[in-house]
mmCIF file of C-alpha atoms in Angstrom:
data_model
loop_
_atom_site.group_PDB
_atom_site.id
_atom_site.type_symbol
_atom_site.label_atom_id
_atom_site.label_comp_id
_atom_site.label_asym_id
_atom_site.label_seq_id
_atom_site.Cartn_x
_atom_site.Cartn_y
_atom_site.Cartn_z
ATOM 1 C CA MET A 219 22.499 5.535 1.059
ATOM 2 C CA ALA A 220 24.847 4.912 4.365
ATOM 3 C CA ILE A 221 26.393 8.642 3.653
ATOM 4 C CA THR A 222 22.911 10.180 3.380
ATOM 5 C CA ARG A 223 21.711 8.130 6.603
ATOM 6 C CA ALA A 224 24.747 9.423 8.465
ATOM 7 C CA ILE A 225 24.001 13.106 7.301
ATOM 8 C CA SER A 226 20.390 12.665 8.252
ATOM 9 C CA LEU A 227 21.441 11.402 11.786
ATOM 10 C CA VAL A 228 23.747 14.486 12.490
ATOM 11 C CA THR A 229 20.968 16.672 11.408
ATOM 12 C CA ALA A 230 18.316 14.948 13.428
ATOM 13 C CA VAL A 231 19.980 14.477 16.527
ATOM 14 C CA SER A 232 21.769 17.843 16.489
ATOM 15 C CA ALA A 233 18.161 19.342 16.317
ATOM 16 C CA LEU A 234 16.797 16.986 19.380
ATOM 17 C CA ALA A 235 20.185 17.842 21.574
ATOM 18 C CA LEU A 236 19.331 21.259 21.466
ATOM 19 C CA LEU A 237 15.596 20.756 22.500
ATOM 20 C CA GLY A 238 16.074 17.878 24.899
ATOM 21 C CA GLY A 239 19.585 17.679 25.797
ATOM 22 C CA ALA A 240 21.753 14.533 25.771
ATOM 23 C CA SER A 241 18.878 11.986 26.604
ATOM 24 C CA ALA A 242 17.420 13.118 23.209
ATOM 25 C CA TRP A 243 20.378 12.793 21.434
ATOM 26 C CA ALA A 244 20.811 9.195 22.719
ATOM 27 C CA GLN A 245 17.269 8.376 21.908
ATOM 28 C CA ALA A 246 17.643 9.527 18.289
ATOM 29 C CA GLN A 247 21.096 7.964 17.854
ATOM 30 C CA ASN A 248 19.148 4.706 19.136
ATOM 31 C CA ALA A 249 16.399 5.147 16.485
ATOM 32 C CA GLU A 250 18.725 5.699 13.983
ATOM 33 C CA ALA A 251 20.848 2.699 14.737
ATOM 34 C CA VAL A 252 17.749 0.578 14.939
ATOM 35 C CA HIS A 253 16.389 1.794 11.567
ATOM 36 C CA ARG A 254 19.830 1.551 9.762
ATOM 37 C CA ALA A 255 20.147 -2.342 11.012
ATOM 38 C CA ALA A 256 16.700 -3.133 9.435
ATOM 39 C CA LEU A 257 16.040 -3.914 5.927
ATOM 40 C CA VAL A 258 13.362 -1.269 5.284
ATOM 41 C CA LEU A 259 10.758 -2.512 2.874
ATOM 42 C CA ASP A 260 7.586 -0.771 1.739
ATOM 43 C CA GLY A 261 5.183 -3.317 0.657
ATOM 44 C CA HIS A 262 2.904 -1.219 -1.500
ATOM 45 C CA ALA A 263 3.554 2.002 -3.517
ATOM 46 C CA ASP A 264 2.103 3.651 -6.820
ATOM 47 C CA VAL A 265 3.767 5.066 -9.994
ATOM 48 C CA LEU A 266 3.255 8.565 -10.830
ATOM 49 C CA LEU A 267 2.445 9.251 -14.635
ATOM 50 C CA PRO A 268 1.760 12.751 -16.473
ATOM 51 C CA SER A 269 -2.348 11.937 -16.072
ATOM 52 C CA THR A 270 -2.030 11.136 -12.239
ATOM 53 C CA PRO A 271 -4.275 13.939 -10.564
ATOM 54 C CA GLU A 272 -2.071 16.388 -8.852
ATOM 55 C CA ARG A 273 -3.265 15.622 -5.384
ATOM 56 C CA TYR A 274 -1.288 12.542 -5.414
ATOM 57 C CA TYR A 275 1.599 14.563 -5.803
ATOM 58 C CA LEU A 276 3.868 16.154 -3.245
ATOM 59 C CA PRO A 277 3.271 20.011 -3.237
ATOM 60 C CA ASN A 278 6.409 20.453 -5.428
ATOM 61 C CA HIS A 279 4.953 18.106 -8.068
ATOM 62 C CA GLY A 280 7.433 15.367 -6.692
ATOM 63 C CA SER A 281 7.126 11.884 -5.895
ATOM 64 C CA ARG A 282 6.978 10.398 -2.415
ATOM 65 C CA VAL A 283 8.723 7.104 -3.500
ATOM 66 C CA ASP A 284 11.622 8.562 -6.056
ATOM 67 C CA LEU A 285 15.264 7.548 -5.260
ATOM 68 C CA ASP A 286 15.801 10.719 -3.261
ATOM 69 C CA HIS A 287 13.055 10.090 -0.598
ATOM 70 C CA LEU A 288 13.731 6.288 -0.567
ATOM 71 C CA THR A 289 17.638 7.348 0.140
ATOM 72 C CA ARG A 290 16.751 9.655 2.650
ATOM 73 C CA GLY A 291 14.445 7.653 4.591
ATOM 74 C CA GLY A 292 16.786 4.623 4.359
ATOM 75 C CA VAL A 293 14.402 2.525 2.682
ATOM 76 C CA ASP A 294 15.790 -0.371 0.959
ATOM 77 C CA ALA A 295 13.289 -2.033 -0.909
ATOM 78 C CA VAL A 296 9.906 -0.996 -2.326
ATOM 79 C CA VAL A 297 6.824 -3.031 -4.146
ATOM 80 C CA LEU A 298 5.955 -0.708 -7.046
ATOM 81 C CA SER A 299 2.455 -1.621 -8.368
ATOM 82 C CA VAL A 300 1.209 -1.804 -11.758
ATOM 83 C CA ALA A 301 -2.107 -0.294 -10.828
ATOM 84 C CA VAL A 302 -5.151 1.219 -12.167
ATOM 85 C CA GLY A 303 -8.338 2.539 -10.565
ATOM 86 C CA PRO A 304 -11.927 2.226 -10.957
ATOM 87 C CA GLY A 305 -13.659 2.911 -14.595
ATOM 88 C CA PRO A 306 -15.641 1.393 -17.169
ATOM 89 C CA ARG A 307 -15.329 -2.248 -18.191
ATOM 90 C CA ASP A 308 -16.457 -1.977 -21.566
ATOM 91 C CA ALA A 309 -13.724 -2.802 -24.272
ATOM 92 C CA ALA A 310 -12.769 1.093 -24.437
ATOM 93 C CA GLY A 311 -12.419 1.276 -20.538
ATOM 94 C CA GLN A 312 -10.279 -1.951 -20.689
ATOM 95 C CA ARG A 313 -8.062 -0.490 -23.434
ATOM 96 C CA ALA A 314 -7.726 2.495 -21.333
ATOM 97 C CA ALA A 315 -6.825 0.633 -18.261
ATOM 98 C CA ARG A 316 -4.462 -1.795 -19.919
ATOM 99 C CA ALA A 317 -2.512 1.529 -21.521
ATOM 100 C CA GLU A 318 -2.095 2.959 -17.881
ATOM 101 C CA ALA A 319 -0.846 -0.708 -16.658
ATOM 102 C CA ASP A 320 1.536 -0.668 -19.546
ATOM 103 C CA GLU A 321 2.715 2.670 -19.030
ATOM 104 C CA LYS A 322 3.377 2.036 -15.204
ATOM 105 C CA LEU A 323 5.268 -1.168 -15.832
ATOM 106 C CA ALA A 324 7.466 0.666 -18.411
ATOM 107 C CA LYS A 325 8.021 3.618 -15.686
ATOM 108 C CA ILE A 326 8.990 1.011 -13.069
ATOM 109 C CA LYS A 327 11.626 -0.879 -15.661
ATOM 110 C CA ALA A 328 13.187 2.623 -16.371
ATOM 111 C CA PHE A 329 13.618 3.399 -12.866
ATOM 112 C CA ALA A 330 15.904 0.540 -12.535
ATOM 113 C CA ALA A 331 17.358 1.042 -16.069
ATOM 114 C CA ASP A 332 18.161 4.698 -15.493
ATOM 115 C CA ASN A 333 19.879 3.979 -11.925
ATOM 116 C CA PRO A 334 21.907 0.845 -12.479
ATOM 117 C CA GLN A 335 24.253 1.625 -9.738
ATOM 118 C CA ARG A 336 21.386 2.424 -7.280
ATOM 119 C CA VAL A 337 18.488 0.334 -8.314
ATOM 120 C CA GLY A 338 17.503 -3.164 -9.250
ATOM 121 C CA ILE A 339 14.487 -5.273 -9.997
ATOM 122 C CA ALA A 340 13.853 -8.135 -7.610
ATOM 123 C CA LEU A 341 12.077 -11.507 -8.894
ATOM 124 C CA SER A 342 12.337 -13.141 -5.720
ATOM 125 C CA ALA A 343 12.950 -12.596 -1.798
ATOM 126 C CA ASN A 344 16.441 -13.749 -2.152
ATOM 127 C CA ASP A 345 16.922 -10.963 -4.999
ATOM 128 C CA VAL A 346 15.819 -8.484 -2.330
ATOM 129 C CA THR A 347 18.553 -9.298 0.118
ATOM 130 C CA ARG A 348 21.087 -9.760 -2.728
ATOM 131 C CA LEU A 349 20.478 -6.554 -4.123
ATOM 132 C CA VAL A 350 19.914 -4.465 -0.650
ATOM 133 C CA GLY A 351 23.592 -6.282 0.243
ATOM 134 C CA GLN A 352 24.866 -4.829 -2.874
ATOM 135 C CA GLY A 353 23.867 -1.324 -1.743
ATOM 136 C CA LYS A 354 20.916 -1.131 -4.238
ATOM 137 C CA VAL A 355 17.263 -0.249 -3.854
ATOM 138 C CA ALA A 356 15.310 -3.462 -4.520
ATOM 139 C CA VAL A 357 12.290 -3.077 -6.598
ATOM 140 C CA ILE A 358 9.512 -5.834 -6.653
ATOM 141 C CA ILE A 359 6.848 -5.272 -9.281
ATOM 142 C CA GLY A 360 3.257 -5.519 -8.020
ATOM 143 C CA PHE A 361 0.090 -5.636 -9.873
ATOM 144 C CA GLN A 362 -3.625 -4.065 -8.681
ATOM 145 C CA ASN A 363 -6.892 -4.405 -10.266
ATOM 146 C CA ALA A 364 -7.651 -6.968 -12.988
ATOM 147 C CA ARG A 365 -9.928 -4.367 -14.836
ATOM 148 C CA SER A 366 -6.733 -3.726 -16.666
ATOM 149 C CA ILE A 367 -7.143 -7.482 -17.946
ATOM 150 C CA GLY A 368 -10.804 -7.991 -18.192
ATOM 151 C CA ASP A 369 -11.353 -11.710 -17.943
ATOM 152 C CA ASP A 370 -8.194 -13.085 -19.682
ATOM 153 C CA LEU A 371 -6.181 -15.239 -17.391
ATOM 154 C CA SER A 372 -3.614 -15.697 -19.567
ATOM 155 C CA GLN A 373 -2.506 -12.070 -18.758
ATOM 156 C CA ILE A 374 -1.404 -13.250 -15.538
ATOM 157 C CA ASP A 375 1.454 -15.235 -16.997
ATOM 158 C CA ALA A 376 2.192 -12.465 -19.359
ATOM 159 C CA PHE A 377 2.437 -9.883 -16.447
ATOM 160 C CA TYR A 378 4.862 -12.684 -14.568
ATOM 161 C CA ARG A 379 6.877 -12.834 -17.338
ATOM 162 C CA GLU A 380 7.289 -9.213 -17.122
ATOM 163 C CA GLY A 381 8.383 -9.282 -13.436
ATOM 164 C CA VAL A 382 5.266 -9.067 -11.419
ATOM 165 C CA ARG A 383 5.800 -11.071 -8.145
ATOM 166 C CA VAL A 384 2.757 -9.621 -6.299
ATOM 167 C CA PHE A 385 -0.801 -9.482 -7.496
ATOM 168 C CA ALA A 386 -3.993 -7.746 -6.051
ATOM 169 C CA PHE A 387 -7.514 -8.505 -7.769
ATOM 170 C CA ASN A 388 -9.038 -5.505 -7.011
ATOM 171 C CA HIS A 389 -9.343 -1.566 -6.251
ATOM 172 C CA ALA A 390 -12.478 0.294 -5.907
ATOM 173 C CA GLY A 391 -15.240 -1.364 -7.987
ATOM 174 C CA HIS A 392 -15.757 -4.735 -8.733
ATOM 175 C CA ASN A 393 -14.172 -6.381 -11.615
ATOM 176 C CA ALA A 394 -14.385 -9.659 -13.703
ATOM 177 C CA PHE A 395 -12.227 -11.525 -11.141
ATOM 178 C CA SER A 396 -13.832 -10.254 -7.760
ATOM 179 C CA ASP A 397 -15.771 -8.142 -5.624
ATOM 180 C CA SER A 398 -14.515 -4.865 -4.040
ATOM 181 C CA SER A 399 -14.814 -3.848 -0.589
ATOM 182 C CA ARG A 400 -15.695 -0.634 -1.877
ATOM 183 C CA PRO A 401 -18.391 -0.918 -4.893
ATOM 184 C CA VAL A 402 -18.382 2.721 -6.176
ATOM 185 C CA ASP A 403 -22.101 3.092 -7.060
ATOM 186 C CA GLN A 404 -22.418 -0.860 -7.939
ATOM 187 C CA PRO A 405 -24.546 -3.485 -5.849
ATOM 188 C CA VAL A 406 -22.772 -4.454 -2.794
ATOM 189 C CA ALA A 407 -21.908 -7.895 -4.370
ATOM 190 C CA GLU A 408 -21.536 -8.911 -8.090
ATOM 191 C CA HIS A 409 -20.000 -12.348 -7.647
ATOM 192 C CA HIS A 410 -20.542 -12.876 -4.293
ATOM 193 C CA GLY A 411 -16.801 -12.988 -3.773
ATOM 194 C CA LEU A 412 -14.692 -14.656 -6.523
ATOM 195 C CA SER A 413 -15.938 -15.163 -9.689
ATOM 196 C CA PRO A 414 -14.773 -18.331 -11.730
ATOM 197 C CA VAL A 415 -11.831 -16.726 -13.396
ATOM 198 C CA GLY A 416 -10.986 -15.273 -9.884
ATOM 199 C CA ARG A 417 -10.955 -18.672 -8.553
ATOM 200 C CA ALA A 418 -8.950 -20.025 -11.460
ATOM 201 C CA ALA A 419 -6.416 -17.064 -10.834
ATOM 202 C CA VAL A 420 -5.939 -18.002 -7.228
ATOM 203 C CA ALA A 421 -4.711 -21.547 -8.610
ATOM 204 C CA LYS A 422 -2.491 -19.964 -10.957
ATOM 205 C CA LEU A 423 -0.893 -17.569 -9.105
ATOM 206 C CA ASN A 424 -0.022 -20.261 -6.359
ATOM 207 C CA ASP A 425 1.234 -22.345 -9.433
ATOM 208 C CA LEU A 426 3.770 -19.128 -10.612
ATOM 209 C CA GLY A 427 4.754 -18.537 -6.956
ATOM 210 C CA VAL A 428 3.252 -15.064 -7.047
ATOM 211 C CA LEU A 429 2.311 -13.604 -3.612
ATOM 212 C CA ILE A 430 -1.418 -13.073 -3.690
ATOM 213 C CA ASP A 431 -2.248 -9.461 -2.478
ATOM 214 C CA VAL A 432 -5.817 -9.482 -0.848
ATOM 215 C CA SER A 433 -6.163 -5.826 0.036
ATOM 216 C CA GLN A 434 -9.374 -4.170 -1.100
ATOM 217 C CA LEU A 435 -11.276 -7.388 -1.573
ATOM 218 C CA SER A 436 -14.956 -7.759 -0.258
ATOM 219 C CA SER A 437 -15.057 -9.879 2.907
ATOM 220 C CA GLU A 438 -16.604 -12.628 0.785
ATOM 221 C CA ALA A 439 -13.947 -12.484 -1.816
ATOM 222 C CA LEU A 440 -11.056 -12.388 0.841
ATOM 223 C CA ALA A 441 -12.655 -15.524 2.915
ATOM 224 C CA GLN A 442 -12.805 -17.536 -0.397
ATOM 225 C CA THR A 443 -9.119 -16.469 -1.586
ATOM 226 C CA LEU A 444 -7.883 -17.916 1.954
ATOM 227 C CA ALA A 445 -10.044 -21.096 1.419
ATOM 228 C CA LEU A 446 -8.471 -21.807 -1.805
ATOM 229 C CA THR A 447 -5.036 -20.651 -1.650
ATOM 230 C CA ARG A 448 -1.943 -22.999 -0.824
ATOM 231 C CA ALA A 449 0.233 -20.484 0.179
ATOM 232 C CA PRO A 450 0.091 -17.250 2.750
ATOM 233 C CA VAL A 451 -1.376 -14.066 1.378
ATOM 234 C CA ALA A 452 -0.588 -10.532 2.149
ATOM 235 C CA ALA A 453 -2.706 -7.468 2.592
ATOM 236 C CA THR A 454 -0.254 -5.160 1.413
ATOM 237 C CA HIS A 455 -2.034 -1.891 2.295
ATOM 238 C CA SER A 456 -5.112 -2.386 4.760
ATOM 239 C CA ASN A 457 -6.253 -0.752 8.066
ATOM 240 C CA VAL A 458 -8.170 -1.874 10.943
ATOM 241 C CA ARG A 459 -12.033 -1.468 10.944
ATOM 242 C CA ALA A 460 -12.149 -1.956 14.564
ATOM 243 C CA LEU A 461 -10.395 1.453 15.100
ATOM 244 C CA ILE A 462 -12.033 3.171 11.837
ATOM 245 C CA ASP A 463 -15.029 1.774 10.450
ATOM 246 C CA SER A 464 -14.752 1.501 7.071
ATOM 247 C CA THR A 465 -15.304 -1.394 4.507
ATOM 248 C CA ARG A 466 -11.759 -0.697 3.089
ATOM 249 C CA ASN A 467 -10.352 -1.499 6.437
ATOM 250 C CA LEU A 468 -10.282 -5.413 7.867
ATOM 251 C CA SER A 469 -12.431 -6.768 10.568
ATOM 252 C CA ASP A 470 -10.996 -8.617 13.589
ATOM 253 C CA ALA A 471 -12.386 -11.965 11.952
ATOM 254 C CA GLU A 472 -10.410 -11.094 8.634
ATOM 255 C CA LEU A 473 -7.226 -10.236 10.571
ATOM 256 C CA ASP A 474 -7.572 -13.639 12.529
ATOM 257 C CA ALA A 475 -8.167 -15.522 9.113
ATOM 258 C CA ILE A 476 -5.151 -14.037 7.808
ATOM 259 C CA LYS A 477 -2.954 -15.212 10.903
ATOM 260 C CA ALA A 478 -4.356 -18.606 10.413
ATOM 261 C CA ASN A 479 -3.397 -18.567 6.701
ATOM 262 C CA GLY A 480 -0.010 -17.542 7.738
ATOM 263 C CA GLY A 481 -0.254 -14.189 6.253
ATOM 264 C CA ILE A 482 0.462 -10.611 6.876
ATOM 265 C CA VAL A 483 -1.106 -7.480 6.978
ATOM 266 C CA GLN A 484 0.711 -4.274 6.091
ATOM 267 C CA LEU A 485 -0.812 -1.026 7.311
ATOM 268 C CA THR A 486 -1.077 2.229 5.149
ATOM 269 C CA PRO A 487 -0.629 5.767 6.409
ATOM 270 C CA PHE A 488 -3.972 6.868 4.485
ATOM 271 C CA ASN A 489 -5.668 9.520 6.179
ATOM 272 C CA SER A 490 -9.096 8.145 5.372
ATOM 273 C CA TYR A 491 -8.516 4.851 7.145
ATOM 274 C CA LEU A 492 -6.919 6.287 10.140
ATOM 275 C CA THR A 493 -9.158 9.091 11.192
ATOM 276 C CA GLN A 494 -12.769 9.847 10.897
ATOM 277 C CA VAL A 495 -14.938 12.943 9.966
ATOM 278 C CA ASP A 496 -15.748 14.534 13.449
ATOM 279 C CA GLY A 497 -18.302 17.310 14.114
ATOM 280 C CA ARG A 498 -16.054 20.200 13.001
ATOM 281 C CA THR A 499 -15.342 18.693 9.444
ATOM 282 C CA ARG A 500 -18.811 17.140 8.524
ATOM 283 C CA PRO A 501 -20.487 20.358 7.938
ATOM 284 C CA ALA A 502 -18.204 21.590 5.379
ATOM 285 C CA ILE A 503 -18.180 18.443 3.649
ATOM 286 C CA SER A 504 -21.649 18.236 3.576
ATOM 287 C CA ALA A 505 -21.529 21.754 1.799
ATOM 288 C CA LEU A 506 -19.181 20.470 -0.690
ATOM 289 C CA ARG A 507 -21.419 17.172 -1.465
ATOM 290 C CA VAL A 508 -24.630 19.767 -1.923
ATOM 291 C CA GLN A 509 -22.155 21.952 -4.391
ATOM 292 C CA TYR A 510 -21.673 18.880 -6.579
ATOM 293 C CA GLY A 511 -25.306 17.472 -6.276
ATOM 294 C CA LEU A 512 -24.593 14.545 -3.805
ATOM 295 C CA SER A 513 -26.645 14.101 -0.740
ATOM 296 C CA PRO A 514 -25.217 15.970 2.490
ATOM 297 C CA GLU A 515 -25.548 12.935 4.478
ATOM 298 C CA PHE A 516 -22.789 10.153 3.845
ATOM 299 C CA SER A 517 -20.802 7.404 5.787
ATOM 300 C CA ALA A 518 -17.927 8.100 3.668
ATOM 301 C CA PRO A 519 -17.080 11.651 2.383
ATOM 302 C CA ASN A 520 -16.782 10.350 -1.059
ATOM 303 C CA ASP A 521 -20.118 8.471 -1.079
ATOM 304 C CA GLY A 522 -21.682 8.368 -4.551
ATOM 305 C CA TYR A 523 -18.754 10.571 -6.480
ATOM 306 C CA GLY A 524 -18.690 7.698 -9.160
ATOM 307 C CA GLY A 525 -21.767 9.392 -10.413
ATOM 308 C CA LEU A 526 -20.213 12.578 -11.081
ATOM 309 C CA GLY A 527 -18.788 11.897 -14.366
ATOM 310 C CA ASP A 528 -16.243 14.154 -15.593
ATOM 311 C CA ARG A 529 -16.488 16.156 -12.319
ATOM 312 C CA GLN A 530 -15.209 13.384 -10.358
ATOM 313 C CA GLN A 531 -11.590 14.758 -9.948
ATOM 314 C CA ALA A 532 -12.568 18.231 -9.195
ATOM 315 C CA PHE A 533 -14.835 16.935 -6.289
ATOM 316 C CA LEU A 534 -12.138 14.815 -4.972
ATOM 317 C CA ASP A 535 -9.392 17.684 -5.156
ATOM 318 C CA ALA A 536 -11.851 19.869 -3.206
ATOM 319 C CA LEU A 537 -12.723 17.176 -0.679
ATOM 320 C CA ASN A 538 -9.101 15.989 0.062
ATOM 321 C CA PRO A 539 -8.181 19.390 2.167
ATOM 322 C CA LEU A 540 -11.325 18.979 4.174
ATOM 323 C CA LEU A 541 -10.332 15.714 5.464
ATOM 324 C CA PRO A 542 -8.760 15.235 9.109
ATOM 325 C CA ARG A 543 -4.927 14.672 9.005
ATOM 326 C CA ALA A 544 -3.722 11.448 10.691
ATOM 327 C CA THR A 545 -0.325 11.311 12.807
ATOM 328 C CA VAL A 546 2.338 8.969 13.048
ATOM 329 C CA SER A 547 1.056 7.852 16.413
ATOM 330 C CA ASP A 548 -2.524 7.393 14.779
ATOM 331 C CA TYR A 549 -0.704 5.258 12.345
ATOM 332 C CA VAL A 550 1.358 3.127 14.798
ATOM 333 C CA ASP A 551 -1.751 2.750 16.850
ATOM 334 C CA GLN A 552 -2.899 0.675 13.929
ATOM 335 C CA LEU A 553 0.484 -1.512 13.541
ATOM 336 C CA ASP A 554 0.136 -1.969 17.395
ATOM 337 C CA TYR A 555 -3.382 -3.164 17.287
ATOM 338 C CA VAL A 556 -2.673 -5.694 14.605
ATOM 339 C CA ALA A 557 0.678 -6.875 16.307
ATOM 340 C CA LYS A 558 -1.311 -7.412 19.651
ATOM 341 C CA ARG A 559 -4.312 -9.286 17.867
ATOM 342 C CA ILE A 560 -2.567 -11.527 15.498
ATOM 343 C CA GLY A 561 1.258 -11.197 16.563
ATOM 344 C CA TRP A 562 3.961 -8.876 15.398
ATOM 345 C CA ASN A 563 5.334 -11.414 12.978
ATOM 346 C CA HIS A 564 1.919 -10.970 10.874
ATOM 347 C CA VAL A 565 2.423 -7.255 10.510
ATOM 348 C CA GLY A 566 4.333 -4.724 8.369
ATOM 349 C CA VAL A 567 4.390 -1.627 6.194
ATOM 350 C CA GLY A 568 2.520 -0.795 2.867
ATOM 351 C CA THR A 569 2.172 2.761 2.572
ATOM 352 C CA ASP A 570 0.147 3.470 -0.613
ATOM 353 C CA PHE A 571 2.242 6.367 -1.383
ATOM 354 C CA ASN A 572 1.576 8.337 -4.774
ATOM 355 C CA HIS A 573 -1.927 7.241 -4.531
ATOM 356 C CA GLY A 574 -3.357 9.555 -1.741
ATOM 357 C CA ALA A 575 -1.520 8.316 1.312
ATOM 358 C CA GLY A 576 0.534 10.780 3.695
ATOM 359 C CA ILE A 577 0.084 11.662 7.176
ATOM 360 C CA ILE A 578 1.845 13.976 9.372
ATOM 361 C CA GLY A 579 5.307 12.608 10.063
ATOM 362 C CA PHE A 580 4.960 10.053 7.542
ATOM 363 C CA ASP A 581 4.488 11.844 4.254
ATOM 364 C CA SER A 582 7.033 10.159 2.005
ATOM 365 C CA GLU A 583 9.612 7.657 2.258
ATOM 366 C CA ALA A 584 11.885 10.166 3.663
ATOM 367 C CA GLU A 585 10.070 10.162 6.653
ATOM 368 C CA ALA A 586 10.033 6.154 7.444
ATOM 369 C CA PRO A 587 12.613 6.488 10.388
ATOM 370 C CA ASN A 588 9.837 8.497 12.274
ATOM 371 C CA VAL A 589 7.993 4.910 12.410
ATOM 372 C CA THR A 590 10.673 3.139 13.670
ATOM 373 C CA ARG A 591 11.133 6.077 16.480
ATOM 374 C CA GLU A 592 7.520 5.489 17.232
ATOM 375 C CA LEU A 593 7.949 1.674 17.568
ATOM 376 C CA LEU A 594 10.724 1.776 19.718
ATOM 377 C CA ARG A 595 8.851 4.475 22.000
ATOM 378 C CA ARG A 596 6.457 1.841 22.720
ATOM 379 C CA GLY A 597 8.632 -0.738 23.499
ATOM 380 C CA TYR A 598 9.410 -2.745 20.300
ATOM 381 C CA THR A 599 12.442 -4.683 20.020
ATOM 382 C CA GLN A 600 15.256 -4.472 17.101
ATOM 383 C CA GLU A 601 14.023 -8.242 16.158
ATOM 384 C CA GLN A 602 10.618 -7.071 16.016
ATOM 385 C CA ILE A 603 11.268 -3.837 13.933
ATOM 386 C CA ASN A 604 13.216 -5.919 11.437
ATOM 387 C CA ALA A 605 10.224 -8.109 11.083
ATOM 388 C CA ILE A 606 7.420 -5.522 10.770
ATOM 389 C CA TRP A 607 9.668 -3.671 8.079
ATOM 390 C CA SER A 608 10.543 -6.473 5.836
ATOM 391 C CA GLY A 609 11.085 -9.990 7.546
ATOM 392 C CA ASN A 610 7.448 -10.924 7.532
ATOM 393 C CA PHE A 611 6.987 -9.795 4.190
ATOM 394 C CA LEU A 612 10.035 -11.749 2.828
ATOM 395 C CA ARG A 613 8.631 -14.705 4.735
ATOM 396 C CA VAL A 614 5.283 -14.797 3.154
ATOM 397 C CA LEU A 615 6.878 -13.992 -0.379
ATOM 398 C CA ARG A 616 9.242 -16.932 -0.014
ATOM 399 C CA ALA A 617 6.344 -19.138 1.026
ATOM 400 C CA ALA A 618 4.578 -18.152 -1.962
ATOM 401 C CA GLU A 619 7.611 -18.971 -4.147
ATOM 402 C CA ALA A 620 7.858 -22.435 -2.588
ATOM 403 C CA ALA A 621 4.216 -23.134 -3.615
ATOM 404 C CA ARG A 622 5.029 -22.797 -7.013
ATOM 405 C CA ARG A 623 4.299 -25.459 -9.675
ATOM 406 C CA ALA A 624 5.094 -23.991 -13.147
#
């Protein structure tokens, strides 16, 4: 990884020197040195499968989180999530979701097994630092969306035994554990927060020492989780509602509550949560919605898409290129907002790569240094950048481990 970073440095600073002379060269050297000195950790990324829609891949059908992109971007650690999306909650739907989860878990383990000299599975915060010290990429196994386990609380233990150390109850759509911030053609609330099994899951996760991920929970479910947990939490891939008004983003009150809990908010470079549809793009999106039998009026571009059945993926594929693209500056605006609102020791990076995230200048793990460069430009110090990239996440992971009773 060090050799690749050095090559990247030479390439980057040579180009900048041609454009801006010695000053640009010095700035690039400084940014590369700061990035190299940090333990760089991505707090949430997804796993691509043969069944994954093509829009989640890079244009060359590649992964944003493969070993090449991680190495080129100097990314030392990543949480790879055993995640499933919304879907039916009947027996057949649950079986399909569980099969997807099991396939992703197997792929994460194969990633480490196939690259034993370069990748290792981390079962604790100390494992992360140990593996990185050995020159390996540390992979933490996460979990997202209890739809894949129905209402079976014992499956949390099973996934823990498989190595899961970060657990998120929800994705789009409610499940048996909790309400989602994005109901997807469901009532706004099913449980009015956490269900009884969801409440029991908070205690179980605390007892196991698993870090609870509150991204995508409804406001009620988030508040109840914070009231019940005895350990800090992480919102591993969430953004700011004060900047972009989406129920998927966190309100100021929710940011404040996560700070009071001692937790962390990790921002995602996801266009939909960094930019808003404007007068130039709205007509094209309205026309596409009409084409698919949806109302031309919308608050979010994909409103009502859950009713499209087999045409959902085609609609989303057509919608994606119509949406505005954010930049690294837009992304760091959100990091900066959270840091100023609740403190830089409560903020981090969770990309959600391989599940739709990717912006201009931060479209894969290879471009992680651009985030460091923008943070430096805004006056962040090495200490603060170290904390943002990994220190804050490792702190809350250690705090979750300290709450273990199992």
